[in-house]
Structure formats: structure tokens, C-alpha cells
PDB file of C-alpha atoms in Angstrom:
ATOM      1  CA  MET K   1      84.647 112.589 102.500  1.00 78.00           C
ATOM      2  CA  THR K   2      87.386 110.947 104.530  1.00 83.00           C
ATOM      3  CA  VAL K   3      90.923 112.392 104.543  1.00 90.00           C
ATOM      4  CA  ILE K   4      92.502 108.933 104.803  1.00 97.00           C
ATOM      5  CA  PRO K   5      96.293 109.567 106.521  1.00 97.00           C
ATOM      6  CA  SER K   6      99.172 107.674 105.070  1.00 98.00           C
ATOM      7  CA  LEU K   7     101.912 106.140 106.322  1.00 97.00           C
ATOM      8  CA  THR K   8     106.250 106.061 104.856  1.00 98.00           C
ATOM      9  CA  LEU K   9     107.243 103.679 103.144  1.00 98.00           C
ATOM     10  CA  ASN K  10     111.065 102.673 102.839  1.00 98.00           C
ATOM     11  CA  THR K  11     111.011 103.799  99.708  1.00 98.00           C
ATOM     12  CA  LYS K  12     109.658 107.436 101.110  1.00 98.00           C
ATOM     13  CA  ASP K  13     106.470 106.743  98.889  1.00 98.00           C
ATOM     14  CA  LYS K  14     103.290 107.571 101.612  1.00 98.00           C
ATOM     15  CA  MET K  15     101.098 104.322 101.267  1.00 98.00           C
ATOM     16  CA  PRO K  16      97.137 105.243 102.254  1.00 98.00           C
ATOM     17  CA  MET K  17      96.469 103.761 105.950  1.00 98.00           C
ATOM     18  CA  LEU K  18      92.928 102.206 104.304  1.00 98.00           C
ATOM     19  CA  GLY K  19      92.023 100.928 100.892  1.00 98.00           C
ATOM     20  CA  LEU K  20      89.700  98.998  99.120  1.00 98.00           C
ATOM     21  CA  GLY K  21      90.453  95.032  98.347  1.00 96.00           C
ATOM     22  CA  VAL K  22      88.653  93.787  95.199  1.00 93.00           C
ATOM     23  CA  TYR K  23      89.251  90.253  95.944  1.00 89.00           C
ATOM     24  CA  LYS K  24      86.000  88.030  94.565  1.00 80.00           C
ATOM     25  CA  ALA K  25      84.510  91.407  92.072  1.00 71.00           C
ATOM     26  CA  THR K  26      84.058  89.773  88.899  1.00 68.00           C
ATOM     27  CA  GLY K  27      80.317  90.375  88.701  1.00 75.00           C
ATOM     28  CA  PRO K  28      79.946  92.567  85.771  1.00 68.00           C
ATOM     29  CA  ASN K  29      80.599  96.210  86.659  1.00 85.00           C
ATOM     30  CA  GLU K  30      81.069  95.476  90.109  1.00 90.00           C
ATOM     31  CA  VAL K  31      84.428  96.344  90.790  1.00 93.00           C
ATOM     32  CA  GLU K  32      84.047  99.318  88.650  1.00 95.00           C
ATOM     33  CA  THR K  33      80.688 100.736  90.750  1.00 95.00           C
ATOM     34  CA  ALA K  34      83.046  99.726  94.041  1.00 96.00           C
ATOM     35  CA  ILE K  35      85.713 102.005  93.022  1.00 97.00           C
ATOM     36  CA  SER K  36      83.686 104.578  92.336  1.00 96.00           C
ATOM     37  CA  TYR K  37      81.798 104.220  95.678  1.00 96.00           C
ATOM     38  CA  ALA K  38      85.715 104.333  97.174  1.00 97.00           C
ATOM     39  CA  LEU K  39      87.183 107.015  95.490  1.00 97.00           C
ATOM     40  CA  GLU K  40      83.669 109.373  96.319  1.00 95.00           C
ATOM     41  CA  SER K  41      84.972 108.141 100.014  1.00 96.00           C
ATOM     42  CA  GLY K  42      88.241 109.723  99.919  1.00 96.00           C
ATOM     43  CA  TYR K  43      89.655 106.290  99.201  1.00 98.00           C
ATOM     44  CA  ARG K  44      92.888 106.803  96.959  1.00 98.00           C
ATOM     45  CA  LEU K  45      94.759 102.901  97.579  1.00 98.00           C
ATOM     46  CA  ILE K  46      93.152 100.046  94.868  1.00 98.00           C
ATOM     47  CA  ASP K  47      94.449  96.717  95.871  1.00 97.00           C
ATOM     48  CA  THR K  48      94.097  93.865  93.682  1.00 97.00           C
ATOM     49  CA  ALA K  49      95.994  90.879  91.869  1.00 96.00           C
ATOM     50  CA  SER K  50      96.114  88.745  88.771  1.00 95.00           C
ATOM     51  CA  VAL K  51      94.817  86.020  90.235  1.00 92.00           C
ATOM     52  CA  TYR K  52      91.608  87.879  90.975  1.00 91.00           C
ATOM     53  CA  LYS K  53      90.858  88.083  87.336  1.00 93.00           C
ATOM     54  CA  ASN K  54      89.325  91.497  88.063  1.00 92.00           C
ATOM     55  CA  GLU K  55      92.520  94.152  86.553  1.00 96.00           C
ATOM     56  CA  ASP K  56      90.757  95.169  83.478  1.00 95.00           C
ATOM     57  CA  GLY K  57      87.683  96.153  85.648  1.00 95.00           C
ATOM     58  CA  VAL K  58      90.239  98.447  87.714  1.00 97.00           C
ATOM     59  CA  GLY K  59      91.794  99.631  84.550  1.00 97.00           C
ATOM     60  CA  ARG K  60      88.446 101.223  83.680  1.00 96.00           C
ATOM     61  CA  ALA K  61      87.683 102.316  86.555  1.00 97.00           C
ATOM     62  CA  ILE K  62      91.238 104.271  86.959  1.00 96.00           C
ATOM     63  CA  LYS K  63      90.418 105.210  83.491  1.00 96.00           C
ATOM     64  CA  SER K  64      87.134 107.032  84.242  1.00 95.00           C
ATOM     65  CA  SER K  65      88.150 108.177  87.235  1.00 96.00           C
ATOM     66  CA  SER K  66      89.194 112.454  87.397  1.00 94.00           C
ATOM     67  CA  ILE K  67      91.660 111.732  90.299  1.00 96.00           C
ATOM     68  CA  PRO K  68      95.036 112.089  89.078  1.00 96.00           C
ATOM     69  CA  ARG K  69      97.142 108.857  88.288  1.00 96.00           C
ATOM     70  CA  GLU K  70      99.745 110.428  90.735  1.00 97.00           C
ATOM     71  CA  ASP K  71      97.186 110.719  93.898  1.00 97.00           C
ATOM     72  CA  LEU K  72      96.299 106.426  93.549  1.00 98.00           C
ATOM     73  CA  PHE K  73      97.763 103.661  94.859  1.00 98.00           C
ATOM     74  CA  ILE K  74      97.452 100.793  92.999  1.00 98.00           C
ATOM     75  CA  THR K  75      98.360  97.354  94.133  1.00 98.00           C
ATOM     76  CA  THR K  76      98.621  94.419  92.168  1.00 98.00           C
ATOM     77  CA  LYS K  77     100.498  90.931  92.673  1.00 98.00           C
ATOM     78  CA  VAL K  78     102.138  88.447  90.973  1.00 97.00           C
ATOM     79  CA  TRP K  79     100.437  84.530  90.773  1.00 95.00           C
ATOM     80  CA  ASN K  80     102.197  81.141  92.254  1.00 94.00           C
ATOM     81  CA  THR K  81     101.781  79.792  88.452  1.00 93.00           C
ATOM     82  CA  ALA K  82     104.181  82.878  86.489  1.00 94.00           C
ATOM     83  CA  GLN K  83     106.715  82.322  89.766  1.00 95.00           C
ATOM     84  CA  ARG K  84     106.670  78.621  88.882  1.00 93.00           C
ATOM     85  CA  ILE K  85     107.435  78.850  85.246  1.00 93.00           C
ATOM     86  CA  GLY K  86     109.543  81.840  85.681  1.00 90.00           C
ATOM     87  CA  SER K  87     108.081  84.414  83.568  1.00 93.00           C
ATOM     88  CA  ILE K  88     107.474  87.010  86.488  1.00 97.00           C
ATOM     89  CA  ASP K  89     108.669  89.893  83.776  1.00 97.00           C
ATOM     90  CA  SER K  90     105.905  89.284  81.201  1.00 97.00           C
ATOM     91  CA  ALA K  91     103.087  88.936  83.994  1.00 97.00           C
ATOM     92  CA  PHE K  92     103.764  91.851  84.961  1.00 98.00           C
ATOM     93  CA  GLU K  93     103.630  93.696  81.838  1.00 98.00           C
ATOM     94  CA  ARG K  94     100.187  91.715  80.779  1.00 98.00           C
ATOM     95  CA  SER K  95      99.179  92.993  84.701  1.00 98.00           C
ATOM     96  CA  LEU K  96     100.188  97.095  83.567  1.00 98.00           C
ATOM     97  CA  GLU K  97      98.423  96.114  80.033  1.00 98.00           C
ATOM     98  CA  ARG K  98      94.961  95.241  81.778  1.00 98.00           C
ATOM     99  CA  LEU K  99      95.199  98.164  84.641  1.00 98.00           C
ATOM    100  CA  GLN K 100      96.146 100.607  81.569  1.00 98.00           C
ATOM    101  CA  LEU K 101      98.808 101.745  83.430  1.00 98.00           C
ATOM    102  CA  ASP K 102     102.579 102.714  83.039  1.00 98.00           C
ATOM    103  CA  TYR K 103     103.301 101.675  86.743  1.00 98.00           C
ATOM    104  CA  VAL K 104     101.854 100.355  90.058  1.00 98.00           C
ATOM    105  CA  ASP K 105     102.774 101.718  93.358  1.00 98.00           C
ATOM    106  CA  LEU K 106     103.062  98.642  94.685  1.00 98.00           C
ATOM    107  CA  TYR K 107     103.951  95.049  93.163  1.00 98.00           C
ATOM    108  CA  LEU K 108     104.072  91.937  95.673  1.00 98.00           C
ATOM    109  CA  ILE K 109     104.608  88.303  95.377  1.00 98.00           C
ATOM    110  CA  HIS K 110     101.628  87.021  96.357  1.00 97.00           C
ATOM    111  CA  TRP K 111     102.766  83.579  97.729  1.00 96.00           C
ATOM    112  CA  PRO K 112     106.160  82.576  98.475  1.00 97.00           C
ATOM    113  CA  VAL K 113     106.270  79.500  96.861  1.00 96.00           C
ATOM    114  CA  PRO K 114     108.876  77.142  97.879  1.00 94.00           C
ATOM    115  CA  GLY K 115     111.833  76.822  95.409  1.00 93.00           C
ATOM    116  CA  CYS K 116     111.256  80.165  93.719  1.00 95.00           C
ATOM    117  CA  TYR K 117     110.610  83.291  95.463  1.00 96.00           C
ATOM    118  CA  LEU K 118     113.711  84.062  95.766  1.00 97.00           C
ATOM    119  CA  GLU K 119     114.239  84.124  91.943  1.00 97.00           C
ATOM    120  CA  THR K 120     110.868  85.777  91.893  1.00 97.00           C
ATOM    121  CA  TRP K 121     112.447  88.724  94.169  1.00 98.00           C
ATOM    122  CA  LYS K 122     115.223  89.346  92.020  1.00 97.00           C
ATOM    123  CA  GLU K 123     112.716  89.670  89.256  1.00 97.00           C
ATOM    124  CA  LEU K 124     110.760  92.321  91.124  1.00 98.00           C
ATOM    125  CA  GLU K 125     114.059  94.077  92.054  1.00 97.00           C
ATOM    126  CA  LYS K 126     114.639  94.372  88.449  1.00 97.00           C
ATOM    127  CA  ILE K 127     111.177  96.070  87.706  1.00 98.00           C
ATOM    128  CA  TYR K 128     111.549  98.128  90.771  1.00 98.00           C
ATOM    129  CA  HIS K 129     114.783  99.410  89.253  1.00 97.00           C
ATOM    130  CA  SER K 130     112.801  99.978  85.715  1.00 98.00           C
ATOM    131  CA  GLY K 131     110.470 102.324  86.958  1.00 98.00           C
ATOM    132  CA  ARG K 132     107.317 100.364  86.548  1.00 98.00           C
ATOM    133  CA  ALA K 133     106.808  99.466  89.877  1.00 98.00           C
ATOM    134  CA  LYS K 134     107.062 102.210  92.676  1.00 98.00           C
ATOM    135  CA  ALA K 135     107.917 100.239  95.393  1.00 98.00           C
ATOM    136  CA  ILE K 136     107.885  96.313  95.650  1.00 98.00           C
ATOM    137  CA  GLY K 137     106.825  93.881  98.268  1.00 98.00           C
ATOM    138  CA  VAL K 138     105.776  90.428  99.709  1.00 98.00           C
ATOM    139  CA  SER K 139     102.131  88.859 101.024  1.00 98.00           C
ATOM    140  CA  ASN K 140     101.834  86.019 103.253  1.00 98.00           C
ATOM    141  CA  PHE K 141     105.544  85.947 104.403  1.00 98.00           C
ATOM    142  CA  GLU K 142     106.366  84.660 107.388  1.00 97.00           C
ATOM    143  CA  ILE K 143     109.740  85.306 109.986  1.00 98.00           C
ATOM    144  CA  GLN K 144     111.663  82.742 108.256  1.00 97.00           C
ATOM    145  CA  HIS K 145     111.011  83.741 104.118  1.00 97.00           C
ATOM    146  CA  LEU K 146     112.001  87.255 105.241  1.00 98.00           C
ATOM    147  CA  GLU K 147     115.462  86.218 106.715  1.00 97.00           C
ATOM    148  CA  GLU K 148     116.008  84.340 103.386  1.00 97.00           C
ATOM    149  CA  LEU K 149     115.317  86.966 101.679  1.00 97.00           C
ATOM    150  CA  PHE K 150     117.856  88.894 103.434  1.00 96.00           C
ATOM    151  CA  GLN K 151     120.469  86.865 102.863  1.00 96.00           C
ATOM    152  CA  THR K 152     120.286  87.125  99.017  1.00 93.00           C
ATOM    153  CA  SER K 153     118.597  90.576  98.456  1.00 94.00           C
ATOM    154  CA  GLY K 154     120.335  94.123  99.838  1.00 90.00           C
ATOM    155  CA  ILE K 155     116.461  95.660  98.723  1.00 96.00           C
ATOM    156  CA  VAL K 156     114.065  94.976 101.826  1.00 98.00           C
ATOM    157  CA  PRO K 157     110.420  94.611 100.996  1.00 98.00           C
ATOM    158  CA  ALA K 158     108.387  97.831 101.188  1.00 98.00           C
ATOM    159  CA  VAL K 159     105.393  96.038 102.368  1.00 98.00           C
ATOM    160  CA  ASN K 160     104.175  92.563 103.820  1.00 98.00           C
ATOM    161  CA  GLN K 161     100.887  91.978 103.598  1.00 98.00           C
ATOM    162  CA  ILE K 162      99.390  89.821 105.785  1.00 98.00           C
ATOM    163  CA  GLU K 163      96.120  88.630 107.348  1.00 98.00           C
ATOM    164  CA  TYR K 164      95.393  90.442 110.586  1.00 98.00           C
ATOM    165  CA  HIS K 165      92.703  91.196 112.714  1.00 98.00           C
ATOM    166  CA  PRO K 166      91.438  90.459 115.856  1.00 98.00           C
ATOM    167  CA  LEU K 167      91.173  86.781 115.967  1.00 98.00           C
ATOM    168  CA  PHE K 168      94.340  86.647 114.245  1.00 98.00           C
ATOM    169  CA  ASN K 169      97.177  88.690 115.918  1.00 97.00           C
ATOM    170  CA  GLN K 170     100.443  88.036 114.390  1.00 97.00           C
ATOM    171  CA  SER K 171     102.307  90.276 116.442  1.00 97.00           C
ATOM    172  CA  GLU K 172     105.653  88.580 116.181  1.00 98.00           C
ATOM    173  CA  LEU K 173     105.483  89.167 112.153  1.00 98.00           C
ATOM    174  CA  CYS K 174     104.259  92.614 112.815  1.00 98.00           C
ATOM    175  CA  SER K 175     107.226  93.685 115.114  1.00 98.00           C
ATOM    176  CA  TYR K 176     109.488  91.918 112.842  1.00 98.00           C
ATOM    177  CA  CYS K 177     108.316  93.869 109.663  1.00 98.00           C
ATOM    178  CA  GLN K 178     108.032  96.979 111.699  1.00 98.00           C
ATOM    179  CA  GLU K 179     111.464  96.913 113.480  1.00 98.00           C
ATOM    180  CA  ARG K 180     113.033  96.304 109.439  1.00 97.00           C
ATOM    181  CA  GLY K 181     111.182  99.061 108.122  1.00 98.00           C
ATOM    182  CA  ILE K 182     109.055  96.928 106.259  1.00 98.00           C
ATOM    183  CA  ALA K 183     105.812  98.140 106.709  1.00 98.00           C
ATOM    184  CA  VAL K 184     102.309  95.678 107.142  1.00 98.00           C
ATOM    185  CA  GLN K 185      98.853  95.470 105.402  1.00 98.00           C
ATOM    186  CA  ALA K 186      96.319  93.790 106.781  1.00 98.00           C
ATOM    187  CA  TYR K 187      94.196  91.968 104.074  1.00 98.00           C
ATOM    188  CA  ALA K 188      90.795  90.244 105.408  1.00 97.00           C
ATOM    189  CA  PRO K 189      90.740  92.889 107.985  1.00 98.00           C
ATOM    190  CA  LEU K 190      87.630  91.680 108.866  1.00 98.00           C
ATOM    191  CA  ALA K 191      88.202  88.624 109.129  1.00 97.00           C
ATOM    192  CA  ARG K 192      85.452  87.539 107.070  1.00 94.00           C
ATOM    193  CA  GLY K 193      82.926  88.764 109.434  1.00 96.00           C
ATOM    194  CA  ALA K 194      83.954  86.373 112.149  1.00 97.00           C
ATOM    195  CA  TYR K 195      84.204  88.825 114.840  1.00 97.00           C
ATOM    196  CA  LEU K 196      81.595  91.267 114.436  1.00 97.00           C
ATOM    197  CA  ASN K 197      79.262  89.177 116.921  1.00 97.00           C
ATOM    198  CA  ARG K 198      81.702  89.720 119.500  1.00 98.00           C
ATOM    199  CA  ASP K 199      80.967  91.277 122.990  1.00 98.00           C
ATOM    200  CA  THR K 200      84.213  92.836 123.073  1.00 98.00           C
ATOM    201  CA  LEU K 201      84.148  94.738 119.889  1.00 98.00           C
ATOM    202  CA  ILE K 202      80.674  95.443 120.380  1.00 98.00           C
ATOM    203  CA  ARG K 203      81.155  96.715 124.054  1.00 98.00           C
ATOM    204  CA  ILE K 204      83.738  99.282 122.962  1.00 98.00           C
ATOM    205  CA  GLY K 205      82.314 100.718 119.478  1.00 98.00           C
ATOM    206  CA  ALA K 206      79.638 101.272 121.309  1.00 98.00           C
ATOM    207  CA  LYS K 207      81.458 104.157 123.346  1.00 98.00           C
ATOM    208  CA  TYR K 208      82.474 105.537 120.607  1.00 98.00           C
ATOM    209  CA  GLY K 209      79.234 105.045 118.246  1.00 98.00           C
ATOM    210  CA  LYS K 210      81.372 103.089 116.062  1.00 98.00           C
ATOM    211  CA  SER K 211      80.265  99.055 114.787  1.00 98.00           C
ATOM    212  CA  PRO K 212      82.347  96.120 115.822  1.00 98.00           C
ATOM    213  CA  ALA K 213      83.981  96.510 112.064  1.00 98.00           C
ATOM    214  CA  GLN K 214      85.150  99.946 112.480  1.00 98.00           C
ATOM    215  CA  THR K 215      86.577  99.045 116.229  1.00 98.00           C
ATOM    216  CA  GLY K 216      88.581  96.110 114.582  1.00 98.00           C
ATOM    217  CA  LEU K 217      89.795  98.157 111.829  1.00 98.00           C
ATOM    218  CA  ARG K 218      90.510 101.176 114.454  1.00 98.00           C
ATOM    219  CA  TRP K 219      92.793  98.356 116.204  1.00 98.00           C
ATOM    220  CA  LEU K 220      94.596  97.888 113.314  1.00 98.00           C
ATOM    221  CA  VAL K 221      95.066 101.172 112.228  1.00 98.00           C
ATOM    222  CA  GLN K 222      96.314 101.840 115.888  1.00 98.00           C
ATOM    223  CA  LYS K 223      98.976  99.337 115.212  1.00 98.00           C
ATOM    224  CA  GLY K 224     100.507 101.459 112.583  1.00 98.00           C
ATOM    225  CA  ILE K 225      98.736  98.337 110.081  1.00 98.00           C
ATOM    226  CA  SER K 226      97.532  99.563 107.060  1.00 98.00           C
ATOM    227  CA  VAL K 227      94.021  97.719 105.934  1.00 98.00           C
ATOM    228  CA  ILE K 228      92.054  96.478 103.105  1.00 98.00           C
ATOM    229  CA  PRO K 229      88.592  95.357 104.024  1.00 97.00           C
ATOM    230  CA  LYS K 230      87.163  94.185 100.740  1.00 95.00           C
ATOM    231  CA  SER K 231      83.393  95.663  99.880  1.00 93.00           C
ATOM    232  CA  THR K 232      81.295  96.271  97.177  1.00 92.00           C
ATOM    233  CA  HIS K 233      77.968  98.494  99.192  1.00 94.00           C
ATOM    234  CA  SER K 234      78.426 102.110  99.148  1.00 95.00           C
ATOM    235  CA  ASP K 235      77.220 101.964 102.807  1.00 96.00           C
ATOM    236  CA  ARG K 236      80.102  99.555 103.916  1.00 97.00           C
ATOM    237  CA  ILE K 237      82.877 100.966 102.033  1.00 97.00           C
ATOM    238  CA  ALA K 238      82.128 104.749 103.473  1.00 97.00           C
ATOM    239  CA  SER K 239      81.402 103.351 107.152  1.00 97.00           C
ATOM    240  CA  ASN K 240      84.789 101.206 106.968  1.00 98.00           C
ATOM    241  CA  ALA K 241      86.631 104.490 106.370  1.00 98.00           C
ATOM    242  CA  ASP K 242      85.189 106.491 109.282  1.00 98.00           C
ATOM    243  CA  ILE K 243      87.846 105.135 111.385  1.00 98.00           C
ATOM    244  CA  PHE K 244      89.932 108.236 112.188  1.00 98.00           C
ATOM    245  CA  ASP K 245      87.781 110.822 114.263  1.00 97.00           C
ATOM    246  CA  PHE K 246      88.264 108.059 117.335  1.00 98.00           C
ATOM    247  CA  GLU K 247      90.776 106.201 119.593  1.00 98.00           C
ATOM    248  CA  LEU K 248      91.200 103.114 121.404  1.00 98.00           C
ATOM    249  CA  THR K 249      92.628 103.402 124.867  1.00 98.00           C
ATOM    250  CA  ASP K 250      95.495 100.940 125.981  1.00 98.00           C
ATOM    251  CA  ILE K 251      93.146  98.466 128.037  1.00 98.00           C
ATOM    252  CA  GLU K 252      90.851  98.713 124.767  1.00 98.00           C
ATOM    253  CA  MET K 253      93.328  97.994 122.349  1.00 98.00           C
ATOM    254  CA  LYS K 254      94.920  95.132 124.802  1.00 98.00           C
ATOM    255  CA  ALA K 255      91.353  93.879 125.394  1.00 98.00           C
ATOM    256  CA  ILE K 256      91.005  93.334 121.221  1.00 98.00           C
ATOM    257  CA  ASP K 257      95.055  91.817 121.944  1.00 98.00           C
ATOM    258  CA  ALA K 258      93.452  89.083 124.171  1.00 98.00           C
ATOM    259  CA  LEU K 259      90.362  87.879 121.426  1.00 98.00           C
ATOM    260  CA  ASP K 260      93.531  86.050 119.464  1.00 98.00           C
ATOM    261  CA  GLU K 261      92.578  82.691 118.966  1.00 97.00           C
ATOM    262  CA  LYS K 262      95.019  81.947 115.395  1.00 96.00           C
ATOM    263  CA  PHE K 263      92.070  81.895 113.305  1.00 96.00           C
ATOM    264  CA  ARG K 264      92.364  82.477 109.590  1.00 95.00           C
ATOM    265  CA  SER K 265      89.173  82.958 107.617  1.00 93.00           C
ATOM    266  CA  SER K 266      90.777  83.030 104.518  1.00 88.00           C
ATOM    267  CA  GLY K 267      92.342  80.110 102.477  1.00 84.00           C
ATOM    268  CA  ILE K 268      95.727  79.015 101.203  1.00 85.00           C
ATOM    269  CA  PRO K 269      96.188  77.972  97.652  1.00 83.00           C
ATOM    270  CA  GLU K 270      96.056  74.278  97.188  1.00 81.00           C
ATOM    271  CA  ASP K 271      99.535  74.581  95.687  1.00 79.00           C
ATOM    272  CA  MET K 272     100.602  75.977  98.942  1.00 78.00           C
ATOM    273  CA  ARG K 273      99.463  72.919 101.155  1.00 62.00           C
ATOM    274  CA  SER K 274     101.937  71.140 101.913  1.00 51.00           C
TER     275      SER K 274
END
């Protein structure tokens, strides 16, 4: 079992550097089985969202696990619809009910819905102060969104969860967040497999006996970025965690930096497109 290191959030809570993303894991018992594999491999962070339609399964997996609740780090997110109708607290309570939890470790605004996200953040602040979320943060926020948030709130988001991988290197946004005490977490860190055949990653990985996927994940964690690769296969789940026993050189890090082509592998919701 892999021991996964953590980073310390601005709330003083610790968040694992690697977790399991469960996007699209909606088949019969699919998310429960994936989480079981992940927990056996040393994972303690599980990332879901109300829009993934699998919080119930995540809740069942947590309940059937023998791992103490305080050793787990559970993230979920509020969806755009709830932001638009202003029902943040009730959406959060429904998430808690589905997860069968008294609190989550991290609650995120899934997307910065125009005209809504500042009010949504105020509701998240109330949830945070109530103790029902140990930390609150954002997802898919760019610098402009964070600047607006800082003008209206004294609470700095604990996390900004963004798409980040060798083909989409958001270094400016990452630096901005980290300089302000906002942890960066990468979703789609494997770019849905888009960089696994790149010569640079194959060559660098071969030096360490690692796959291109492991090399790409290592590149991220070496930047201080937490990663949440999605998989439902036991071998891949274990392989994705096997990235903490080697270190890339500065030259290798820069070579992977150079692969950036601003390629977004995940879709932007219809209601967020201008």
C-alpha cells in the first residue's frame, strides 16, 4: 500500500497529494468498487460532485469501509443550477444526505457562474462557519474570478481545482493561487489519455521504470499540485499512486513544461459557454 503525502491547506487541514476522481462512474456498483480498490491502494481522498450523480455510491463505499472517517478526505461540489436558483444550502444538505456524512472535508463551487458565484461564495462561507465543511474552495476559477472574490470576501479559497496536465500547463494561474495560499488541485491530470504516447514522457518515464501516465502525474505533484486521476480499474488505480518513489530533474521538468499546447481535454458545460 502506497503512503500518499499531503499538503497543508490555509485552514491548517491536510489534503492528500493524490486522490480518486469518480466522474462518470455511474454503472452498477462501479463507484463503490473503484473506491474499494483505491482505499486498498492507500488513497484517502475521494472527489465527487452533485452533478456526477454518484454521491449515493460514494456514501455507501465510505460506510462499508473500515477506515475511520477522520482519515478520509471527501470533496463534493455545488452545481450551476443550484447557483442560479440560489438554493446552495439545500443543495449542500442533499449532498450530505446522499454521502451519509455529517460534514465534508472540502466543498467547492463547481464553475464560476456569471452573476451568481459571488453570492454562492457567501453561502459557502456560512456552510464553512457551521462546521459542515472543513474547507471551502472553487473549481475552474481563473485569475479574474479570484480577484473579484477577494474584493467581496475575507475568506481565501482553500483550493482551486482546475484542469492541469502536460498539454495544458496553467502555470500563471497556478503561481497566482499558490502565492496567495490557495492550493491547486488538478482534475483530468491524464488529459483523458491524450499525452500517453508522447515521446518526451515515454523517454523520461523509461529512465525511472515509470509509465507516461506516472511521469505526468509526478510532474504535477512536484509542482506542489494535488492530483485526482479518474479510474475504475484496480491496476490503474494502484499504478497512479505509484509516483512518490522517484523525482524528476529540473531539465526533465522543463522538457515536460514545453509540451504545453493549451489543450483542454474536458468539456465546458453548455450553460457556461458564451
